[in-house]
Each structure stands twice: as structure tokens, then as C-alpha cells.
Short mmCIF file of C-alpha atoms in Angstrom, two decimals:
data_model
loop_
_atom_site.label_atom_id
_atom_site.label_comp_id
_atom_site.label_asym_id
_atom_site.label_seq_id
_atom_site.Cartn_x
_atom_site.Cartn_y
_atom_site.Cartn_z
CA MET A 1 -2.49 25.23 -12.37
CA LYS A 2 -5.53 23.03 -12.05
CA LYS A 3 -4.75 19.89 -10.13
CA ILE A 4 -4.15 16.89 -12.33
CA LEU A 5 -5.98 13.78 -11.18
CA LEU A 6 -3.98 10.62 -11.41
CA PHE A 7 -5.58 7.38 -12.47
CA LEU A 8 -2.80 4.84 -12.91
CA LEU A 9 -3.88 1.50 -14.24
CA LEU A 10 -3.44 -2.17 -14.15
CA ALA A 11 -5.07 -4.66 -16.43
CA VAL A 12 -8.51 -5.86 -15.56
CA THR A 13 -7.04 -9.30 -16.19
CA PHE A 14 -3.60 -9.36 -14.62
CA THR A 15 -0.50 -11.26 -15.50
CA ALA A 16 1.66 -11.66 -12.42
CA CYS A 17 4.83 -13.24 -11.16
CA GLY A 18 4.39 -15.70 -8.34
CA PRO A 19 4.27 -13.96 -4.97
CA GLN A 20 7.19 -14.09 -2.56
CA ILE A 21 6.22 -14.44 1.09
CA TYR A 22 8.32 -14.02 4.22
CA THR A 23 7.10 -15.01 7.69
CA ALA A 24 9.29 -14.50 10.77
CA ALA A 25 10.00 -17.51 12.95
CA SER A 26 8.66 -15.59 15.95
CA PHE A 27 5.33 -14.76 14.33
CA LYS A 28 3.23 -17.50 15.91
CA GLU A 29 4.50 -16.49 19.34
CA VAL A 30 3.66 -12.79 19.04
CA LYS A 31 0.48 -13.25 17.01
CA ALA A 32 -1.47 -14.41 20.05
CA LYS A 33 -0.85 -11.05 21.76
CA HIS A 34 -2.09 -8.91 18.88
CA GLN A 35 -5.52 -7.31 19.00
CA THR A 36 -5.35 -4.15 16.87
CA LEU A 37 -3.38 -3.30 13.74
CA ALA A 38 -3.05 0.04 11.95
CA ILE A 39 -2.56 0.63 8.23
CA VAL A 40 -0.28 3.50 7.24
CA PRO A 41 -0.18 5.22 3.83
CA PHE A 42 1.63 3.28 1.12
CA ASP A 43 5.01 4.43 -0.14
CA VAL A 44 4.46 5.05 -3.87
CA LEU A 45 7.05 5.66 -6.57
CA ILE A 46 6.18 6.43 -10.18
CA GLU A 47 9.22 5.81 -12.34
CA SER A 48 9.73 7.69 -15.60
CA ARG A 49 12.72 8.60 -17.71
CA LYS A 50 11.46 12.01 -18.67
CA LEU A 51 8.52 14.16 -17.63
CA PRO A 52 6.44 15.72 -20.41
CA LYS A 53 5.90 19.43 -20.80
CA GLY A 54 3.52 20.76 -18.17
CA VAL A 55 4.19 17.98 -15.63
CA THR A 56 6.58 19.05 -12.86
CA PRO A 57 8.42 16.95 -10.25
CA ASP A 58 6.25 18.56 -7.54
CA MET A 59 3.12 17.48 -9.37
CA MET A 60 4.44 13.92 -9.55
CA LYS A 61 5.27 13.95 -5.83
CA GLN A 62 1.74 15.09 -5.00
CA GLN A 63 0.23 12.37 -7.17
CA GLN A 64 2.40 9.74 -5.48
CA LYS A 65 1.24 11.01 -2.09
CA ASP A 66 -2.42 10.99 -3.12
CA TYR A 67 -2.02 7.49 -4.48
CA GLY A 68 -0.36 6.32 -1.26
CA TYR A 69 -3.25 7.56 0.86
CA GLY A 70 -5.71 6.12 -1.62
CA LEU A 71 -4.15 2.66 -1.35
CA GLN A 72 -4.23 2.94 2.44
CA GLY A 73 -7.98 3.56 2.29
CA ASP A 74 -8.55 0.78 -0.22
CA VAL A 75 -6.72 -1.78 1.93
CA TYR A 76 -8.62 -0.68 5.04
CA GLY A 77 -11.90 -1.02 3.16
CA PHE A 78 -10.96 -4.53 2.07
CA PHE A 79 -10.16 -5.57 5.63
CA LEU A 80 -13.43 -4.11 6.89
CA ARG A 81 -15.39 -6.19 4.40
CA GLU A 82 -13.52 -9.31 5.44
CA MET A 83 -13.99 -8.50 9.13
CA SER A 84 -17.75 -8.43 8.59
CA LYS A 85 -17.41 -12.09 7.63
CA ASN A 86 -15.56 -12.80 10.90
CA LYS A 87 -12.41 -13.88 9.09
CA TYR A 88 -9.70 -12.33 11.27
CA THR A 89 -8.32 -12.65 14.79
CA VAL A 90 -7.51 -8.90 14.95
CA ASN A 91 -9.21 -5.54 14.46
CA PHE A 92 -8.00 -2.63 12.35
CA GLN A 93 -7.69 0.97 13.47
CA ASP A 94 -9.74 3.46 11.47
CA VAL A 95 -7.40 5.10 8.95
CA ASN A 96 -8.75 8.56 9.77
CA LYS A 97 -7.65 8.07 13.38
CA THR A 98 -4.32 6.66 12.20
CA ASN A 99 -3.60 9.68 10.01
CA ALA A 100 -4.74 12.15 12.69
CA LEU A 101 -2.41 10.60 15.29
CA LEU A 102 0.50 10.61 12.84
CA SER A 103 -0.14 14.26 12.04
CA GLU A 104 -0.29 15.20 15.72
CA ALA A 105 3.09 13.53 16.22
CA GLY A 106 4.62 15.45 13.32
CA ILE A 107 4.89 12.40 11.09
CA THR A 108 4.15 13.24 7.47
CA TYR A 109 3.99 11.22 4.29
CA GLU A 110 7.40 12.62 3.37
CA ASN A 111 9.23 11.74 6.61
CA MET A 112 7.42 8.55 7.62
CA ASN A 113 10.22 6.28 6.43
CA THR A 114 12.65 8.03 8.79
CA VAL A 115 10.64 6.95 11.86
CA SER A 116 11.08 3.45 13.27
CA ARG A 117 8.15 1.07 13.04
CA ASP A 118 8.05 0.45 16.79
CA GLU A 119 7.83 4.21 17.42
CA ILE A 120 4.95 4.49 14.97
CA CYS A 121 3.18 1.60 16.71
CA GLN A 122 3.54 3.36 20.07
CA ILE A 123 2.20 6.63 18.66
CA LEU A 124 -0.80 4.83 17.18
CA GLY A 125 -1.39 2.64 20.23
CA VAL A 126 -1.53 -0.57 18.22
CA ASP A 127 0.15 -3.96 18.39
CA ALA A 128 1.49 -3.94 14.84
CA ILE A 129 1.33 -1.89 11.68
CA ILE A 130 0.65 -2.77 8.07
CA SER A 131 2.58 -0.77 5.50
CA GLY A 132 3.04 -1.15 1.78
CA LYS A 133 5.02 -0.04 -1.21
CA ALA A 134 4.11 0.32 -4.87
CA THR A 135 6.65 1.03 -7.60
CA MET A 136 5.07 1.78 -10.97
CA SER A 137 7.16 1.78 -14.10
CA GLN A 138 6.49 2.74 -17.69
CA PRO A 139 9.54 2.42 -19.95
CA MET A 140 9.53 5.28 -22.44
CA SER A 141 11.86 7.27 -24.63
CA ASP A 142 10.02 10.49 -23.85
CA GLY A 143 7.29 11.73 -21.51
CA ALA A 144 4.33 11.03 -23.77
CA ALA A 145 3.12 7.87 -22.06
CA ILE A 146 3.15 9.32 -18.57
CA ALA A 147 1.44 12.48 -19.79
CA VAL A 148 -1.42 10.42 -21.11
CA GLY A 149 -1.50 8.37 -17.91
CA LEU A 150 -1.71 11.47 -15.76
CA LEU A 151 -4.36 13.17 -17.82
CA VAL A 152 -6.71 10.41 -18.89
CA GLY A 153 -5.52 7.22 -17.18
CA ALA A 154 -4.58 5.46 -20.42
CA TRP A 155 -1.24 3.79 -19.92
CA GLY A 156 0.32 1.42 -22.43
CA PRO A 157 0.87 -2.33 -22.28
CA THR A 158 4.38 -2.02 -20.79
CA ASN A 159 3.02 -0.66 -17.51
CA SER A 160 4.03 -2.78 -14.50
CA VAL A 161 3.62 -2.46 -10.76
CA ASN A 162 5.74 -4.04 -8.04
CA THR A 163 3.83 -4.02 -4.75
CA SER A 164 4.41 -5.30 -1.26
CA ILE A 165 2.57 -5.46 2.05
CA THR A 166 4.52 -5.75 5.29
CA ILE A 167 3.64 -6.23 8.95
CA HIS A 168 5.92 -4.95 11.73
CA GLU A 169 5.32 -5.69 15.40
CA GLY A 170 5.05 -2.94 17.96
CA GLU A 171 7.56 -3.78 20.70
CA LYS A 172 10.77 -3.98 18.69
CA GLY A 173 9.56 -3.00 15.23
CA ASP A 174 10.67 -6.33 13.80
CA LEU A 175 9.42 -7.43 10.39
CA LEU A 176 6.92 -10.23 10.92
CA TRP A 177 5.47 -10.80 7.46
CA LYS A 178 6.03 -9.59 3.90
CA TYR A 179 4.15 -10.30 0.70
CA ASP A 180 5.64 -9.21 -2.64
CA TYR A 181 3.52 -9.13 -5.78
CA THR A 182 4.23 -8.02 -9.35
CA ALA A 183 1.51 -7.35 -11.89
CA SER A 184 1.30 -5.92 -15.39
CA GLY A 185 -1.39 -5.32 -17.94
CA SER A 186 -2.69 -3.17 -20.74
CA ILE A 187 -6.41 -2.50 -20.21
CA GLY A 188 -7.15 0.91 -18.70
CA SER A 189 -8.46 0.80 -15.16
CA SER A 190 -8.18 2.65 -11.84
CA ARG A 191 -6.29 2.50 -8.57
CA LYS A 192 -8.94 0.03 -7.40
CA SER A 193 -7.59 -2.50 -9.89
CA LEU A 194 -4.22 -2.43 -8.15
CA SER A 195 -5.57 -2.63 -4.61
CA ASN A 196 -8.13 -5.30 -5.51
CA ALA A 197 -5.52 -7.47 -7.23
CA LEU A 198 -3.03 -7.07 -4.40
CA MET A 199 -5.54 -7.82 -1.66
CA ARG A 200 -7.27 -10.61 -3.52
CA ASN A 201 -3.95 -12.41 -3.74
CA SER A 202 -2.29 -11.46 -0.46
CA SER A 203 -5.43 -12.11 1.63
CA LYS A 204 -5.14 -15.81 0.85
CA LYS A 205 -1.91 -15.83 2.88
CA PHE A 206 -2.76 -13.09 5.39
CA PRO A 207 -1.39 -14.45 8.70
CA TYR A 208 -4.24 -13.24 10.94
CA LYS A 209 -6.92 -15.28 9.21
CA LYS A 210 -8.93 -17.55 11.46
CA SER A 211 -8.18 -21.20 10.88
#
């Protein structure tokens, strides 16, 4: 069957709950040692009560995976643009190198959450890693809404996305920083809308910004 391209949406103008931010007490101490961070693919979950005819669980899993790698690339691109403005105290590993090293170590999108963060940092040769999660929900009595979303990217006004970005340090794998963000909207858009909204908001509190 021809591959179905997934274009999930957020509103162009978002409505969002206030972000929740966690910063470890030890962050200032370890921050000074950090030079390079890596960004791993996002963990994506598309919630639905029922899949429509023609959409299989395997197809949904593949779309979640594609979306996770897409968000990884979007976030990396955002950081590169900000780095060109000399805004950060750290550098970011190229995501192609990150994914190649993970593949060589036998770490896949499907098993990544079973590997400790400190082990991933060691494999990648970085001081800390940035990871993220996106849970997309579309309440529905049948599969019609998700079928439309999968095929043409037109999701309804009840669509919502809970996202988070986390930073784990490399020596012990401890959580250093976490930013949670919830957005919802009704105007059709692309994955870029999600990544742009998330980064536009989280970057204001990103802990490696130069003072």
C-alpha cells in the first residue's frame, strides 16, 4: 500500500496552558562542564479510540516514528539558527551523526526508551542529551477524524498536543531540566507549527542561553 504521509496540525494561533518547568538543584554546577549536547528523536504517541478502515496499527507506528525523527530535525534546525546569533554556551551534535551512532550501537527508535540516558550520552560522546515527547489526542467516536488527519492533514478543533523537552546529563543520566507545554488549535498546519510553537516558548527558558 502506498505510504500515507502524516501531517498532524496545530493551530497557527495557539491556545496553551502555562508551561511547567523543572530545573535540578545541581544544574548550575554541571552546566559549566558542558560543551556538546545531542538531540535524540522525539517519542511520539498519536492517541485514537478507533482506527478507520485502511489505517493499520503498523501504519500508525510508522507515522509516529517519522514524526519523532521530524521533530528531532526541527529542534536541531532551531538551535542552529540560534547558535548563529551566538546565543548559547554549548554546541549541538549534528543529528545525522547522532542517529548513525545510535544505529551502530543497536539503539532503534523502538528500543531507545529501554536504554539509560547516561549510556546514550556515552555512545554519542556528548555531555548531555536533549529528548522530547509529544502526545497527540483527538477525541472521536469513530476513526473518521484521524483518517482525514492522516490523508490530508485536516484535523478538527478538538486536537491537542502535550509536549515536553528534557535534558539529561551524561555522567549519571540525571534529569537536569524539563519543560512541559500543552497546545491546541483548529487551523490546519504542519509539523512545523508544533516544533515552532514548542521551541518559541521553551527557548525563552532554555538553560544554556548566554546571560
